Amino acid sequence: MSERTRKSMNGNVRVAVVCLAFVCAMVGAAYAAVPLYQIFCQVTGYGGTTSLASAQPVEPIDREVTVRFDANVRKGLPWTFKPVERSITARMGEVVEAEYIIENTSERETNATAVFNVTPFAAGPYFSKLDCFCFTQQPLGPSEKRRITVTYYVDPDMVTDDEAGDVGTITLSYTFYPADPPDQSADAGDQDATDDATRPVRSKS
């Protein structure tokens, strides 16, 4: 075996090991409180996740699409979570606001974070969110019930996609996972620093 062949094989082995480690890490993370795999998908758009939009399209088109809403709660979170409407049909490019109801069924304050995706996966890049409760952690006090919303549109460019062009129904799926409450120590430290900076300094007599 030549030295070049040996180096090539060693390089391939290293690549395979790195890929295997990445896959194992992603699979293992799927069972965490808020799966890193889901977060990875949300950031990259992989696996049917949606995109974040800053503005709506210039004009909707006549083609309609139905969005179905699927709501789930991870085991260990004492919440109920359901959409106000099971589905909404609208034109592509039309901005829609969908409402959900969350309720804390326990007598203690709880916090949760939602992860999401859409099916079919091919429609994911065209499902654009303008605002969403999933962008921030959601706290609920004891027995508190609240309405939360997601504002979205389906990009009209989907009709030109060979894989997604014929899609007439999209399922938007959310799952809430338990989350630790936000760390207040950093904020308290910042406030102390601000107080020190604004507190009058006594001159020495």
Short mmCIF file of C-alpha atoms in Angstrom, two decimals:
data_model
loop_
_atom_site.label_atom_id
_atom_site.label_comp_id
_atom_site.label_asym_id
_atom_site.label_seq_id
_atom_site.Cartn_x
_atom_site.Cartn_y
_atom_site.Cartn_z
CA MET A 1 0.00 0.00 0.00
CA SER A 2 1.43 3.35 -1.03
CA GLU A 3 1.89 6.23 1.42
CA ARG A 4 -0.63 8.31 -0.54
CA THR A 5 -3.25 5.57 -0.33
CA ARG A 6 -2.63 5.12 3.41
CA LYS A 7 -3.06 8.87 4.07
CA SER A 8 -6.23 8.91 2.00
CA MET A 9 -7.70 6.01 3.99
CA ASN A 10 -6.77 7.64 7.29
CA GLY A 11 -8.46 10.85 6.18
CA ASN A 12 -11.63 8.97 5.23
CA VAL A 13 -11.66 7.23 8.61
CA ARG A 14 -11.37 10.56 10.43
CA VAL A 15 -14.25 12.02 8.41
CA ALA A 16 -16.39 8.95 9.14
CA VAL A 17 -15.64 9.18 12.87
CA VAL A 18 -16.54 12.88 12.97
CA CYS A 19 -19.80 12.26 11.10
CA LEU A 20 -20.71 9.36 13.38
CA ALA A 21 -19.99 11.45 16.47
CA PHE A 22 -22.16 14.26 15.11
CA VAL A 23 -25.06 11.90 14.39
CA CYS A 24 -24.80 10.32 17.85
CA ALA A 25 -24.73 13.74 19.47
CA MET A 26 -27.81 14.82 17.57
CA VAL A 27 -29.71 11.65 18.46
CA GLY A 28 -28.73 11.94 22.11
CA ALA A 29 -29.67 15.61 22.22
CA ALA A 30 -33.15 14.76 20.93
CA TYR A 31 -33.97 13.49 24.41
CA ALA A 32 -32.83 16.64 26.23
CA ALA A 33 -35.28 19.12 27.80
CA VAL A 34 -35.17 21.30 24.68
CA PRO A 35 -33.57 19.12 22.01
CA LEU A 36 -30.48 20.63 20.42
CA TYR A 37 -31.39 18.80 17.24
CA GLN A 38 -34.63 20.76 17.03
CA ILE A 39 -32.78 24.02 17.65
CA PHE A 40 -30.26 23.06 14.95
CA CYS A 41 -33.14 22.47 12.54
CA GLN A 42 -34.79 25.76 13.41
CA VAL A 43 -31.58 27.68 12.76
CA THR A 44 -30.71 25.91 9.51
CA GLY A 45 -34.17 25.20 8.09
CA TYR A 46 -33.39 21.47 7.96
CA GLY A 47 -36.08 18.85 8.55
CA GLY A 48 -39.17 20.90 7.78
CA THR A 49 -38.47 23.86 10.02
CA THR A 50 -39.72 27.30 9.15
CA SER A 51 -38.02 30.56 8.29
CA LEU A 52 -38.10 33.93 10.04
CA ALA A 53 -39.37 36.85 7.97
CA SER A 54 -39.12 40.58 8.61
CA ALA A 55 -41.88 41.61 6.19
CA GLN A 56 -44.73 40.10 4.23
CA PRO A 57 -44.68 39.60 0.43
CA VAL A 58 -45.67 42.51 -1.76
CA GLU A 59 -48.98 40.89 -2.76
CA PRO A 60 -50.74 37.58 -2.05
CA ILE A 61 -51.69 35.30 -4.94
CA ASP A 62 -54.97 33.49 -5.62
CA ARG A 63 -53.61 30.06 -4.73
CA GLU A 64 -54.86 28.91 -1.30
CA VAL A 65 -53.16 26.64 1.23
CA THR A 66 -54.53 25.11 4.44
CA VAL A 67 -52.41 25.11 7.58
CA ARG A 68 -53.28 22.57 10.29
CA PHE A 69 -52.13 23.16 13.85
CA ASP A 70 -50.70 20.36 15.97
CA ALA A 71 -50.02 21.06 19.67
CA ASN A 72 -48.06 18.81 22.04
CA VAL A 73 -46.66 18.94 25.58
CA ARG A 74 -43.57 17.03 26.65
CA LYS A 75 -44.00 14.60 29.57
CA GLY A 76 -43.19 16.29 32.87
CA LEU A 77 -44.67 19.68 31.95
CA PRO A 78 -48.02 20.24 33.74
CA TRP A 79 -49.60 22.21 30.91
CA THR A 80 -52.45 21.91 28.46
CA PHE A 81 -51.79 23.35 25.02
CA LYS A 82 -54.24 23.58 22.12
CA PRO A 83 -55.00 25.71 19.06
CA VAL A 84 -58.11 27.90 19.05
CA GLU A 85 -58.74 26.78 15.45
CA ARG A 86 -57.63 23.39 14.18
CA SER A 87 -56.85 24.75 10.70
CA ILE A 88 -56.87 27.97 8.69
CA THR A 89 -57.13 28.31 4.91
CA ALA A 90 -55.68 31.45 3.35
CA ARG A 91 -54.05 32.69 0.17
CA MET A 92 -50.33 32.26 -0.28
CA GLY A 93 -48.66 35.46 0.82
CA GLU A 94 -51.56 36.46 3.05
CA VAL A 95 -50.54 37.22 6.64
CA VAL A 96 -52.40 35.06 9.17
CA GLU A 97 -52.47 35.17 12.97
CA ALA A 98 -53.24 31.87 14.69
CA GLU A 99 -54.04 31.62 18.40
CA TYR A 100 -53.26 28.93 20.93
CA ILE A 101 -54.27 28.51 24.55
CA ILE A 102 -51.76 27.41 27.18
CA GLU A 103 -52.70 26.58 30.77
CA ASN A 104 -50.64 25.64 33.79
CA THR A 105 -52.54 22.88 35.60
CA SER A 106 -50.22 22.90 38.62
CA GLU A 107 -50.05 25.10 41.70
CA ARG A 108 -46.51 26.27 41.02
CA GLU A 109 -44.92 28.60 38.50
CA THR A 110 -43.57 26.81 35.45
CA ASN A 111 -41.55 27.79 32.38
CA ALA A 112 -41.44 26.19 28.96
CA THR A 113 -39.99 26.63 25.51
CA ALA A 114 -41.62 25.51 22.25
CA VAL A 115 -39.88 23.82 19.34
CA PHE A 116 -41.55 23.37 15.98
CA ASN A 117 -41.48 22.04 12.45
CA VAL A 118 -43.78 21.73 9.45
CA THR A 119 -44.75 18.82 7.23
CA PRO A 120 -44.31 18.08 4.45
CA PHE A 121 -40.65 18.99 4.94
CA ALA A 122 -40.42 20.48 1.44
CA ALA A 123 -42.80 23.27 2.53
CA GLY A 124 -40.61 24.29 5.48
CA PRO A 125 -38.51 26.95 3.69
CA TYR A 126 -41.70 28.66 2.45
CA PHE A 127 -43.49 28.84 5.80
CA SER A 128 -42.38 32.24 7.10
CA LYS A 129 -43.02 33.54 10.62
CA LEU A 130 -43.30 37.24 11.33
CA ASP A 131 -43.84 36.72 15.06
CA CYS A 132 -44.17 33.67 17.28
CA PHE A 133 -44.53 32.65 20.92
CA CYS A 134 -41.80 30.12 20.18
CA PHE A 135 -39.19 32.87 19.91
CA THR A 136 -39.14 33.36 23.69
CA GLN A 137 -39.55 31.30 26.84
CA GLN A 138 -43.11 31.19 28.18
CA PRO A 139 -43.66 31.47 31.97
CA LEU A 140 -47.01 30.56 33.55
CA GLY A 141 -48.01 31.21 37.13
CA PRO A 142 -50.00 28.72 39.22
CA SER A 143 -53.22 27.76 37.37
CA GLU A 144 -52.61 30.57 34.85
CA LYS A 145 -54.23 30.38 31.42
CA ARG A 146 -53.14 32.56 28.51
CA ARG A 147 -53.58 33.02 24.77
CA ILE A 148 -50.46 33.07 22.62
CA THR A 149 -50.11 33.73 18.90
CA VAL A 150 -48.05 32.99 15.83
CA THR A 151 -48.14 35.31 12.80
CA TYR A 152 -47.11 33.75 9.51
CA TYR A 153 -47.53 33.56 5.76
CA VAL A 154 -46.79 30.92 3.13
CA ASP A 155 -44.39 32.31 0.54
CA PRO A 156 -45.95 32.34 -2.96
CA ASP A 157 -42.61 31.17 -4.37
CA MET A 158 -43.58 27.69 -3.15
CA VAL A 159 -45.66 27.18 -6.30
CA THR A 160 -42.48 27.18 -8.41
CA ASP A 161 -40.79 24.47 -6.31
CA ASP A 162 -40.81 21.05 -8.00
CA GLU A 163 -41.16 19.25 -4.65
CA ALA A 164 -43.52 21.65 -2.83
CA GLY A 165 -45.48 23.21 -5.66
CA ASP A 166 -48.45 20.83 -5.36
CA VAL A 167 -48.72 21.01 -1.57
CA GLY A 168 -52.21 22.09 -0.51
CA THR A 169 -52.06 21.34 3.22
CA ILE A 170 -49.27 22.11 5.68
CA THR A 171 -49.14 20.87 9.26
CA LEU A 172 -47.48 23.21 11.76
CA SER A 173 -46.44 21.22 14.81
CA TYR A 174 -45.33 22.61 18.19
CA THR A 175 -44.07 20.84 21.29
CA PHE A 176 -43.56 22.61 24.62
CA TYR A 177 -40.65 21.40 26.77
CA PRO A 178 -39.96 22.24 30.43
CA ALA A 179 -37.37 25.00 30.83
CA ASP A 180 -35.47 26.50 33.73
CA PRO A 181 -36.55 30.03 34.67
CA PRO A 182 -34.35 32.83 33.30
CA ASP A 183 -31.23 33.55 35.35
CA GLN A 184 -31.80 36.81 37.22
CA SER A 185 -28.28 37.03 38.66
CA ALA A 186 -26.82 38.71 35.58
CA ASP A 187 -29.59 41.30 35.56
CA ALA A 188 -29.08 41.94 39.27
CA GLY A 189 -25.37 42.42 38.73
CA ASP A 190 -26.04 44.88 35.93
CA GLN A 191 -28.46 46.78 38.15
CA ASP A 192 -25.92 46.94 40.99
CA ALA A 193 -23.33 48.32 38.60
CA THR A 194 -25.81 50.92 37.40
CA ASP A 195 -26.64 51.92 40.96
CA ASP A 196 -22.95 52.28 41.79
CA ALA A 197 -22.40 54.40 38.73
CA THR A 198 -25.28 56.76 39.52
CA ARG A 199 -24.80 56.94 43.30
CA PRO A 200 -23.36 60.36 44.34
CA VAL A 201 -19.76 60.27 45.56
CA ARG A 202 -19.01 62.05 48.81
CA SER A 203 -16.00 64.30 48.76
CA LYS A 204 -13.43 63.87 51.49
CA SER A 205 -13.46 66.64 54.12
#
